[in-house]
Amino acid sequence: ALRNSSGSDATRIREAITAARGGEADLAHIIACIDRTGGIDYTRERALAESDSAVAALAVLPHSPCRDGLAALAHLAVGRDR
């Protein structure tokens, strides 16, 4: 959201993060910025790509219950909603 927000929105987000002064109004504004800029969709896409990369990296390990568990964990991490 910060990268894709307008000047005033970006400034408000930065101030809320760096000053740790955030309150309900700042949080609501930041959530609105995230929604407007597609931040959740972008983050979900990045998480899926990282999960796929992690599972692919496991291919060098011998097949085992541990490897299967790590792959399942990678899928679970991006499959959950919250």
GROMACS .gro file of C-alpha atoms in nm:
model
   82
    1ALA     CA    1   0.000   0.000   0.000
    2LEU     CA    2   0.281   0.238   0.086
    3ARG     CA    3   0.447   0.201  -0.252
    4ASN     CA    4   0.122   0.248  -0.443
    5SER     CA    5  -0.039   0.522  -0.234
    6SER     CA    6  -0.069   0.891  -0.314
    7GLY     CA    7   0.158   1.142  -0.142
    8SER     CA    8  -0.075   1.226   0.147
    9ASP     CA    9  -0.174   0.863   0.203
   10ALA     CA   10   0.188   0.751   0.193
   11THR     CA   11   0.286   1.022   0.439
   12ARG     CA   12   0.011   0.924   0.680
   13ILE     CA   13   0.105   0.557   0.662
   14ARG     CA   14   0.473   0.638   0.724
   15GLU     CA   15   0.387   0.860   1.019
   16ALA     CA   16   0.162   0.598   1.175
   17ILE     CA   17   0.435   0.333   1.142
   18THR     CA   18   0.740   0.534   1.244
   19ALA     CA   19   0.584   0.740   1.521
   20ALA     CA   20   0.395   0.443   1.661
   21ARG     CA   21   0.121   0.693   1.729
   22GLY     CA   22  -0.146   0.505   1.542
   23GLY     CA   23  -0.497   0.490   1.668
   24GLU     CA   24  -0.829   0.367   1.539
   25ALA     CA   25  -0.850   0.644   1.278
   26ASP     CA   26  -0.500   0.572   1.146
   27LEU     CA   27  -0.569   0.200   1.134
   28ALA     CA   28  -0.895   0.250   0.946
   29HIS     CA   29  -0.719   0.481   0.698
   30ILE     CA   30  -0.432   0.236   0.644
   31ILE     CA   31  -0.675  -0.052   0.589
   32ALA     CA   32  -0.861   0.160   0.333
   33CYS     CA   33  -0.530   0.237   0.155
   34ILE     CA   34  -0.442  -0.133   0.150
   35ASP     CA   35  -0.782  -0.214   0.000
   36ARG     CA   36  -0.760   0.066  -0.260
   37THR     CA   37  -0.413  -0.033  -0.376
   38GLY     CA   38  -0.473  -0.409  -0.393
   39GLY     CA   39  -0.228  -0.478  -0.113
   40ILE     CA   40  -0.397  -0.796   0.007
   41ASP     CA   41  -0.408  -0.948  -0.341
   42TYR     CA   42  -0.044  -0.854  -0.402
   43THR     CA   43   0.064  -1.003  -0.071
   44ARG     CA   44  -0.133  -1.323  -0.134
   45GLU     CA   45   0.030  -1.361  -0.478
   46ARG     CA   46   0.378  -1.308  -0.328
   47ALA     CA   47   0.306  -1.557  -0.049
   48LEU     CA   48   0.190  -1.819  -0.300
   49ALA     CA   49   0.504  -1.766  -0.509
   50GLU     CA   50   0.727  -1.801  -0.201
   51SER     CA   51   0.540  -2.114  -0.093
   52ASP     CA   52   0.584  -2.267  -0.439
   53SER     CA   53   0.953  -2.179  -0.427
   54ALA     CA   54   0.991  -2.340  -0.086
   55VAL     CA   55   0.821  -2.659  -0.198
   56ALA     CA   56   1.037  -2.670  -0.512
   57ALA     CA   57   1.350  -2.631  -0.298
   58LEU     CA   58   1.246  -2.940  -0.101
   59ALA     CA   59   1.282  -3.151  -0.416
   60VAL     CA   60   1.655  -3.194  -0.350
   61LEU     CA   61   1.579  -3.375  -0.024
   62PRO     CA   62   1.502  -3.745  -0.018
   63HIS     CA   63   1.136  -3.833   0.005
   64SER     CA   64   1.041  -3.860   0.373
   65PRO     CA   65   0.761  -3.777   0.613
   66CYS     CA   66   0.963  -3.472   0.722
   67ARG     CA   67   0.987  -3.338   0.367
   68ASP     CA   68   0.615  -3.401   0.318
   69GLY     CA   69   0.544  -3.219   0.643
   70LEU     CA   70   0.746  -2.916   0.536
   71ALA     CA   71   0.563  -2.905   0.203
   72ALA     CA   72   0.229  -2.934   0.381
   73LEU     CA   73   0.330  -2.651   0.614
   74ALA     CA   74   0.420  -2.428   0.319
   75HIS     CA   75   0.080  -2.496   0.161
   76LEU     CA   76  -0.101  -2.446   0.492
   77ALA     CA   77   0.066  -2.112   0.553
   78VAL     CA   78  -0.075  -1.963   0.233
   79GLY     CA   79  -0.400  -2.156   0.237
   80ARG     CA   80  -0.530  -2.011   0.560
   81ASP     CA   81  -0.741  -1.698   0.556
   82ARG     CA   82  -0.612  -1.538   0.878
   0.00000   0.00000   0.00000
